[in-house]
XYZ file of N, CA and C in Angstrom:
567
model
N -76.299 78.438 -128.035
C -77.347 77.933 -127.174
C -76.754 76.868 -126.247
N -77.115 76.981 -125.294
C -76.512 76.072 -124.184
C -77.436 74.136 -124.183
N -76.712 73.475 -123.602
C -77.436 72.451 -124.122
C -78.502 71.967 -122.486
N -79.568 71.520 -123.156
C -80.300 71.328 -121.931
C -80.108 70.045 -121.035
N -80.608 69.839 -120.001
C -79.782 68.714 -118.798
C -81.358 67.660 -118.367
N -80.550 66.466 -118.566
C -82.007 65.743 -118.186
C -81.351 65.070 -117.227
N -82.053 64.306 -115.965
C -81.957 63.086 -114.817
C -82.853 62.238 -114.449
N -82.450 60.975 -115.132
C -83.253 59.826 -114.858
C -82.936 58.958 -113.354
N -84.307 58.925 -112.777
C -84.684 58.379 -111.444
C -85.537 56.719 -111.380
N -83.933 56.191 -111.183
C -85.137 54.691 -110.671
C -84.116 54.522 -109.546
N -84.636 54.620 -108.470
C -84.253 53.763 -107.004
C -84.154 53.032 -106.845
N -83.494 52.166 -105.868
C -83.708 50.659 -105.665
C -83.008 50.679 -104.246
N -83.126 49.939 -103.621
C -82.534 50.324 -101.906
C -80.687 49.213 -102.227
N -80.197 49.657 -101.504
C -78.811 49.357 -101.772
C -78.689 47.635 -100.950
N -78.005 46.851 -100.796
C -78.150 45.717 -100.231
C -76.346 45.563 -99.997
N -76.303 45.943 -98.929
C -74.717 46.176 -98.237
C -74.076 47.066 -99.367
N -72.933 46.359 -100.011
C -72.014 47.291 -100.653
C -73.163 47.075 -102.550
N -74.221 46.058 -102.714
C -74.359 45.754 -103.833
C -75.333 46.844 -103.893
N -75.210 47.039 -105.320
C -76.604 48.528 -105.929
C -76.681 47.873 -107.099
N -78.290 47.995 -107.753
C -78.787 47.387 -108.932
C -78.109 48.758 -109.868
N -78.037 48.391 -111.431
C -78.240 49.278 -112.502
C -79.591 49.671 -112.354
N -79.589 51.037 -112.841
C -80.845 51.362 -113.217
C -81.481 51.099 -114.810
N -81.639 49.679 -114.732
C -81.809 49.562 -116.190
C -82.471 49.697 -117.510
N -83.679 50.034 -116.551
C -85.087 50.704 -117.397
C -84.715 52.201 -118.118
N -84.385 53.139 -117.007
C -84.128 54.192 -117.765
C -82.718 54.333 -118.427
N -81.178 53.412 -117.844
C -80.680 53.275 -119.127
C -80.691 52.522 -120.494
N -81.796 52.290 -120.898
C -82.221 51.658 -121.846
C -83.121 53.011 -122.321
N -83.985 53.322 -121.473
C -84.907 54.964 -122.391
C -83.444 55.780 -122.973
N -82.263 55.947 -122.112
C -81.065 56.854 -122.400
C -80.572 56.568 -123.798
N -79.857 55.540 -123.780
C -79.345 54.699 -125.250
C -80.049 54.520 -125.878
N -81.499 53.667 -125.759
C -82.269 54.539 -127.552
C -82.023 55.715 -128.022
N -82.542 56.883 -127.058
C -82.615 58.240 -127.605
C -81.392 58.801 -127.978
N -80.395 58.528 -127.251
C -78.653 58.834 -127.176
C -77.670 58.335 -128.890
N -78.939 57.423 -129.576
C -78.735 57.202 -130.860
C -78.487 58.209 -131.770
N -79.743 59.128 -131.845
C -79.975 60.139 -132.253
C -79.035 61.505 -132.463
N -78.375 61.853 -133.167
C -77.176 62.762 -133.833
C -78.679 64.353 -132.821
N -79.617 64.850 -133.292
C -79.877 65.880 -133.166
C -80.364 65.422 -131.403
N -80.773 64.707 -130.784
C -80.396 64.742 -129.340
C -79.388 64.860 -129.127
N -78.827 64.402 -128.740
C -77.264 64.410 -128.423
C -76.756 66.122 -128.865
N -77.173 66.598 -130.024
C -77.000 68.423 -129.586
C -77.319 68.952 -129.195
N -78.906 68.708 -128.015
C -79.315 69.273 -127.380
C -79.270 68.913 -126.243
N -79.029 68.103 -125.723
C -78.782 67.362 -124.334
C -77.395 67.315 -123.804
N -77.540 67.628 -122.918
C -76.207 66.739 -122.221
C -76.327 65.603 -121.799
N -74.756 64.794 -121.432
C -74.899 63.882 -120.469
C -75.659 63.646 -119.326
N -76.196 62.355 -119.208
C -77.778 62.601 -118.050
C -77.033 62.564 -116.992
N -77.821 62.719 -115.792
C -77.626 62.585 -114.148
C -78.527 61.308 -114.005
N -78.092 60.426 -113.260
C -78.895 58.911 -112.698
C -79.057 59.111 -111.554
N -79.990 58.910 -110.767
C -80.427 58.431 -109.570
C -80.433 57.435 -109.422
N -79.976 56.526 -108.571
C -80.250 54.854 -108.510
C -80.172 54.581 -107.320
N -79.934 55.391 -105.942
C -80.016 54.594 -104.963
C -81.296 55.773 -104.074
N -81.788 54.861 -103.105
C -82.415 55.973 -102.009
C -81.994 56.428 -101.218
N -82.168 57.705 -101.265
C -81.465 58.442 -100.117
C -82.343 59.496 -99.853
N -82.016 60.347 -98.707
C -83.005 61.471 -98.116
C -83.355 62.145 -99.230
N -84.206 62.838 -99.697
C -84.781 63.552 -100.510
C -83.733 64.717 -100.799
N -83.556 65.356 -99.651
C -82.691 66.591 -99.945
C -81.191 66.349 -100.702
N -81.249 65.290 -100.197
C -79.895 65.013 -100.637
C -79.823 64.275 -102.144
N -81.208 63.979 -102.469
C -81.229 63.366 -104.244
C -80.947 64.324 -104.810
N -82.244 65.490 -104.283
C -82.434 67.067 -104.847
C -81.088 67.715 -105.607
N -80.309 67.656 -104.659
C -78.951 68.006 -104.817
C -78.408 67.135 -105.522
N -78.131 66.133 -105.664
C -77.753 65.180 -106.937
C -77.636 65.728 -108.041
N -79.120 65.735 -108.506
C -79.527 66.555 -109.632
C -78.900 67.600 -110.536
N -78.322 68.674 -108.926
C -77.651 69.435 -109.407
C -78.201 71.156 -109.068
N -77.460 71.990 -109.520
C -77.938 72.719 -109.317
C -77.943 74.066 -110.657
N -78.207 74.487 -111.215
C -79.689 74.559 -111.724
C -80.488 72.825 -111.540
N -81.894 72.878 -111.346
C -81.847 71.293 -111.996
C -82.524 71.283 -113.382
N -82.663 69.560 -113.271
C -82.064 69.540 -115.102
C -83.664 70.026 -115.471
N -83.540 70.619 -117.135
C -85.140 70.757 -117.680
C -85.780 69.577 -117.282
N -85.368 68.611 -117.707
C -86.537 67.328 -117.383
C -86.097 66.296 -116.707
N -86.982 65.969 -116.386
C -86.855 64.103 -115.161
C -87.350 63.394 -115.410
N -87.073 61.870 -115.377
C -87.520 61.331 -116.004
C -87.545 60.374 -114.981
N -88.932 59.163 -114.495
C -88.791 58.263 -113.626
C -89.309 57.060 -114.079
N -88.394 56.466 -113.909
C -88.927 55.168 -113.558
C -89.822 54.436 -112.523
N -91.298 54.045 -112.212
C -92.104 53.552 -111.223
C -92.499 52.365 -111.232
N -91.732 51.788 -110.373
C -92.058 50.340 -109.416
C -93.403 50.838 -108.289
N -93.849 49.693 -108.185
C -94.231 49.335 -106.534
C -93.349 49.701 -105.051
N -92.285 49.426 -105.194
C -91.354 49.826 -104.168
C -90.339 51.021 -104.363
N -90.867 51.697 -105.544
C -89.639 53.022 -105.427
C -91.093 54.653 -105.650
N -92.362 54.066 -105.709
C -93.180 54.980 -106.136
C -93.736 55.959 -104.816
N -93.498 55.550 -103.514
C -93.355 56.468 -102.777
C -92.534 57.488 -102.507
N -91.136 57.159 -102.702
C -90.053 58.248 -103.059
C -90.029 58.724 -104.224
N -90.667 58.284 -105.334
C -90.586 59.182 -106.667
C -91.537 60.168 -106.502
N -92.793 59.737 -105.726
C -93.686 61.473 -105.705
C -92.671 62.092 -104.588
N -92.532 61.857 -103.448
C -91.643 62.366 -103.029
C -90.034 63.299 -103.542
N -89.754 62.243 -104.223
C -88.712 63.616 -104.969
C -89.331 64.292 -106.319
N -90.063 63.669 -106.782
C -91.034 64.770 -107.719
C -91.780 66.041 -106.933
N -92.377 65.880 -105.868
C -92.897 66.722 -105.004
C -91.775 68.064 -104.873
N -90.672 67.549 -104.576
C -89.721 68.602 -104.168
C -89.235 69.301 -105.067
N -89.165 68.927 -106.359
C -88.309 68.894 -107.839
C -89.393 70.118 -108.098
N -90.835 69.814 -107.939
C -91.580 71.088 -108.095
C -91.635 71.656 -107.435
N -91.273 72.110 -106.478
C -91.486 73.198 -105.600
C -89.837 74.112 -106.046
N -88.566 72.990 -105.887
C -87.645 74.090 -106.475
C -87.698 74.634 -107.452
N -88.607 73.842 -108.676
C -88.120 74.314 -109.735
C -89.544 73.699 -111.025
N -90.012 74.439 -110.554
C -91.707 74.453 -111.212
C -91.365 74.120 -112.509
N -90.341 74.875 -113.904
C -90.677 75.057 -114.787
C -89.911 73.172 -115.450
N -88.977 72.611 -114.279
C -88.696 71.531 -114.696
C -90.076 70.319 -115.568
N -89.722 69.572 -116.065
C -90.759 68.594 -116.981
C -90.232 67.705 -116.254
N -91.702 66.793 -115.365
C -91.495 65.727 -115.010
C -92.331 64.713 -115.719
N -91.671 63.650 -116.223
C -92.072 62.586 -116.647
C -91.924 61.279 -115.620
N -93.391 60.708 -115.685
C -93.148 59.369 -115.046
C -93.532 58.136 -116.249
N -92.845 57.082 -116.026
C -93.162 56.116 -117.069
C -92.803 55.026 -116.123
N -92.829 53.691 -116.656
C -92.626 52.221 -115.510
C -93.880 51.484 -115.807
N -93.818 50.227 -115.022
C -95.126 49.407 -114.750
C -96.097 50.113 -113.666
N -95.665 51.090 -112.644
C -96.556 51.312 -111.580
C -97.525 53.025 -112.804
N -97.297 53.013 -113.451
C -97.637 54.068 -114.173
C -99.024 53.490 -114.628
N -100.354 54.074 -113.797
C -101.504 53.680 -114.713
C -101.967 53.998 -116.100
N -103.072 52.872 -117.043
C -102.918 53.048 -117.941
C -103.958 54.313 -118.134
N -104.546 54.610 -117.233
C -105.591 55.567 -117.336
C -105.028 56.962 -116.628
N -105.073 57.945 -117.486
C -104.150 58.997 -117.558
C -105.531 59.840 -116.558
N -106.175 59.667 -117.520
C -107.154 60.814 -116.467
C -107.074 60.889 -114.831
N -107.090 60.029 -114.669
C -107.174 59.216 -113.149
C -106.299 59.583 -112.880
N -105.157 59.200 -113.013
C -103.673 60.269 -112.468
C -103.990 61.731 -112.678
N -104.276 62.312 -113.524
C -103.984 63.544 -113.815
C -105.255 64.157 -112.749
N -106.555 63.491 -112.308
C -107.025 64.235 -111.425
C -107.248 63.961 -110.608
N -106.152 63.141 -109.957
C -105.945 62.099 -108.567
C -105.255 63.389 -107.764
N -104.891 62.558 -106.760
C -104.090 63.578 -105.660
C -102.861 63.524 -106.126
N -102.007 63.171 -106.935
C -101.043 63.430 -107.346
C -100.676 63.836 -108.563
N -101.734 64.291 -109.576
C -101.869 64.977 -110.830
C -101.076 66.068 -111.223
N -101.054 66.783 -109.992
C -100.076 68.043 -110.339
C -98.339 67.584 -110.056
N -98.150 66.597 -109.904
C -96.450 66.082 -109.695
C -95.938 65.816 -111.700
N -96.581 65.178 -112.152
C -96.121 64.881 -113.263
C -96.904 65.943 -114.459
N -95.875 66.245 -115.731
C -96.234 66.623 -116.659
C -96.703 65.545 -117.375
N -95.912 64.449 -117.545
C -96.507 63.650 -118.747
C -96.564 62.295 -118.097
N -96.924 61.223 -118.634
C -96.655 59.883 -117.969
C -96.002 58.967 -119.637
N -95.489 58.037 -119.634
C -94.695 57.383 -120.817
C -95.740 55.931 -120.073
N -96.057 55.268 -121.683
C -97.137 54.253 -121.174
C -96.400 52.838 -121.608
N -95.968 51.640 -121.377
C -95.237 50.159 -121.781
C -94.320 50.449 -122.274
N -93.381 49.605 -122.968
C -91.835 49.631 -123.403
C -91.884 51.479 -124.191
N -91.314 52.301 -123.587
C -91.108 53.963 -123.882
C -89.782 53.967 -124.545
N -88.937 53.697 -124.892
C -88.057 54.140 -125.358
C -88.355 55.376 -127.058
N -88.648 54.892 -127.540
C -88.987 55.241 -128.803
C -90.238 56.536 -128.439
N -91.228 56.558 -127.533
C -91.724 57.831 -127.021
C -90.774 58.787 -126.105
N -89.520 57.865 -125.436
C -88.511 59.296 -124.571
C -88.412 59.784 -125.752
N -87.447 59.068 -126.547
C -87.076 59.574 -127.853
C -87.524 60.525 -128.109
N -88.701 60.922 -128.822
C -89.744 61.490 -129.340
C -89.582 62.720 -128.726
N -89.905 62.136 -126.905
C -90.055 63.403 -126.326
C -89.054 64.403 -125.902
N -87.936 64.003 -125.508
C -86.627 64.841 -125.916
C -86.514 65.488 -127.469
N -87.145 65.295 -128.593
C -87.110 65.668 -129.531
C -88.015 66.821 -129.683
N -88.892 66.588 -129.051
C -89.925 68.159 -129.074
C -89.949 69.370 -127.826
N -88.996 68.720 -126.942
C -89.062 69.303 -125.984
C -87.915 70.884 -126.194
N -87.179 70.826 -126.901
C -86.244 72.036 -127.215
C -87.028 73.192 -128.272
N -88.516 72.174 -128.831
C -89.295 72.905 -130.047
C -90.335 73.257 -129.336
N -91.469 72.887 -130.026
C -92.556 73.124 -129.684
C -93.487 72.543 -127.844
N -92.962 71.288 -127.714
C -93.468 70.988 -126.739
C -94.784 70.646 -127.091
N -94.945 69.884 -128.458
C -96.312 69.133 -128.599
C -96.274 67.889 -128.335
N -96.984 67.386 -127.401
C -96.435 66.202 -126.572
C -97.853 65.119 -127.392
N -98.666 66.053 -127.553
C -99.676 65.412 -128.581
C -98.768 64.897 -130.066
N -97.942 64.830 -130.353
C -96.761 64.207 -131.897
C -96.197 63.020 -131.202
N -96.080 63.230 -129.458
C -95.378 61.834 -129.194
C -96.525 60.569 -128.574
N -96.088 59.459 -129.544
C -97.199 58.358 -129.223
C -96.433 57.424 -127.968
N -97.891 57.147 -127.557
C -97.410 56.476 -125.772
C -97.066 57.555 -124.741
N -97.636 58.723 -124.979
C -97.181 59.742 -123.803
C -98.815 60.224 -123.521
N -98.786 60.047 -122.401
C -100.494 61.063 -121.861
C -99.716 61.656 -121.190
N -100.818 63.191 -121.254
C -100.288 64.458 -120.558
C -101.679 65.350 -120.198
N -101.886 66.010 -120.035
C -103.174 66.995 -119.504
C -103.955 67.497 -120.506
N -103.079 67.572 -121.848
C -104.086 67.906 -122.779
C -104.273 66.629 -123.712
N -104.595 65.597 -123.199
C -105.112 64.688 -123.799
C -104.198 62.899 -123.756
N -104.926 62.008 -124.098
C -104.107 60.770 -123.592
C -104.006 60.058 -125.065
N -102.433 59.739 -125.151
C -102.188 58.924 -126.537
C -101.441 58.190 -125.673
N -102.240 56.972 -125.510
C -101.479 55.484 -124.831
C -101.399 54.696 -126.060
N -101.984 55.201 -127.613
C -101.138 54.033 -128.288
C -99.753 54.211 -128.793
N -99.302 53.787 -128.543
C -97.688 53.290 -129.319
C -97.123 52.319 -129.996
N -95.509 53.009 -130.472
C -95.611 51.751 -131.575
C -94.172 51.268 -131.379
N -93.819 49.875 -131.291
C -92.819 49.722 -130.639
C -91.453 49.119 -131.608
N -90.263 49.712 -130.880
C -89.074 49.473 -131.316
C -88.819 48.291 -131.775
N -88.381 47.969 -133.427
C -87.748 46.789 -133.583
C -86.618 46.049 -132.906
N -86.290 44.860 -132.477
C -85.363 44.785 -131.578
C -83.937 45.152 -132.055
N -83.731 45.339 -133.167
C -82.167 45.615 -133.962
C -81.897 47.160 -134.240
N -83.081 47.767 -133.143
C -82.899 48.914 -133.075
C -82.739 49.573 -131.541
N -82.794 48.725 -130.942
C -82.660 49.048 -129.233
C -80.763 48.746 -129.474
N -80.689 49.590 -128.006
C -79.389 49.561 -127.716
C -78.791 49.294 -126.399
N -77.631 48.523 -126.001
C -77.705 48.486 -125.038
C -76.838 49.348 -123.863
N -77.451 49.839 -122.713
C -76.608 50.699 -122.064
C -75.581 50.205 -121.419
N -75.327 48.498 -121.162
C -74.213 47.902 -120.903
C -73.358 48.028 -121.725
N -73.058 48.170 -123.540
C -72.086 48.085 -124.121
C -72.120 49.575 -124.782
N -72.916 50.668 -124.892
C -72.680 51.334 -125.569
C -72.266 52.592 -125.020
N -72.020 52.876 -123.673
C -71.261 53.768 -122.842
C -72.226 54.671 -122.053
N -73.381 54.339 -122.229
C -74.710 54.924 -121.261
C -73.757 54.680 -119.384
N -73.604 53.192 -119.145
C -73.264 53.652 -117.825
C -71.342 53.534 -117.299
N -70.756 54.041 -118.781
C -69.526 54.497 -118.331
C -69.619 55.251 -116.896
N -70.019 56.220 -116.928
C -69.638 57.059 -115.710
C -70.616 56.487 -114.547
N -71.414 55.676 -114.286
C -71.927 55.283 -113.262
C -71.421 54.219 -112.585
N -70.531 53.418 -113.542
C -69.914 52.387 -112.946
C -68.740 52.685 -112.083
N -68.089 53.780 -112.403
C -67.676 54.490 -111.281
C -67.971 54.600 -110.055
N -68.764 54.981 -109.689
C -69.383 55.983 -108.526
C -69.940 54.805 -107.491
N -69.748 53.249 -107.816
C -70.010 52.340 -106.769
C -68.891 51.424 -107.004
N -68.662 50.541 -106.117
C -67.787 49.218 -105.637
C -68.425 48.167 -106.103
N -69.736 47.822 -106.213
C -70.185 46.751 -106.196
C -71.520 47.098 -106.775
N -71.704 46.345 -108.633
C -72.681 46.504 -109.092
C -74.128 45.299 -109.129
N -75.022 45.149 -108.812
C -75.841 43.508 -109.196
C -76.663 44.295 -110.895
């Protein structure tokens, strides 16, 4: 069995040669990246972290793109995340988009039958790590998104969750989450 491909999206606009980490979703990465039976089903993720034309994120991604996406939503990156979510479905319908962040309302319904309802499969609700977790874990099985707590999705909203002890988080600065990203720029903030 081939292993499936995920890409986490948080933007941030570049400021000359400096680019932020994307640190929200490498922190969702390295919790779940704990896990012996993820890690056999996943590959190494794809990051998004800077803005750029849409077409050209698209392609980032890759090509097949990955089963799932995963975003991070600010105030200032949530116009380009429906935006490259927008596109992500049109290439590739059967992809799973997840949005999670602070700009993520807590009221699922409302998203789900807003004008942008059909962009996301699921939404991840306050500190998610321990629900990515979860949800990379069912996503190769069943796809009962109702088992993962802190995830609303269309068939129903579980915003309670239960959160990670701190001696169980990990960090993506020391534990090799952004080996390969530190690469790919000159200048990190």
């Amino acid at each position: 069995m081939s292993k499936l491909r995920v890409g986490y999206v948080q933007v941030n606009n570049a400021f000359g040669e400096n680019v932020y980490l994307p640190l929200a979703v490498g922190c969702l990465h390295a919790h779940a990246w704990q896990y012996p039976e993820i890690r056999e089903c996943w590959e190494e993720p794809i990051f998004l972290y800077k803005k750029e034309p849409i077409d050209k994120a698209l392609s980032r991604l890759g090509n097949p793109l990955p089963h799932a996406v995963a975003f991070s939503c600010y105030v200032w990156n949530w116009r380009f995340n429906l935006a490259l979510a927008k596109a992500i479905r049109e290439a590739s319908p059967h992809t799973a988009i997840v949005f999670g962040g602070v700009h993520v309302p807590d009221n699922a319904d409302e998203f789900f039958n807003g004008e942008h309802g059909k962009l996301a499969d699921c939404l991840l609700h306050g500190e998610a790590e321990g629900s990515f977790a979860e949800f990379m874990r069912q996503f190769p099985n069943d796809q009962d998104w109702d088992k993962v707590k802190g995830l609303s999705s269309y068939s129903g909203v579980r915003n309670k969750r239960e959160f990670i002890p701190l001696e169980q988080m990990r960090s993506p600065y020391i534990d090799g989450t952004f080996d390969a990203v530190y690469k790919q720029e000159r200048r990190w903030q």
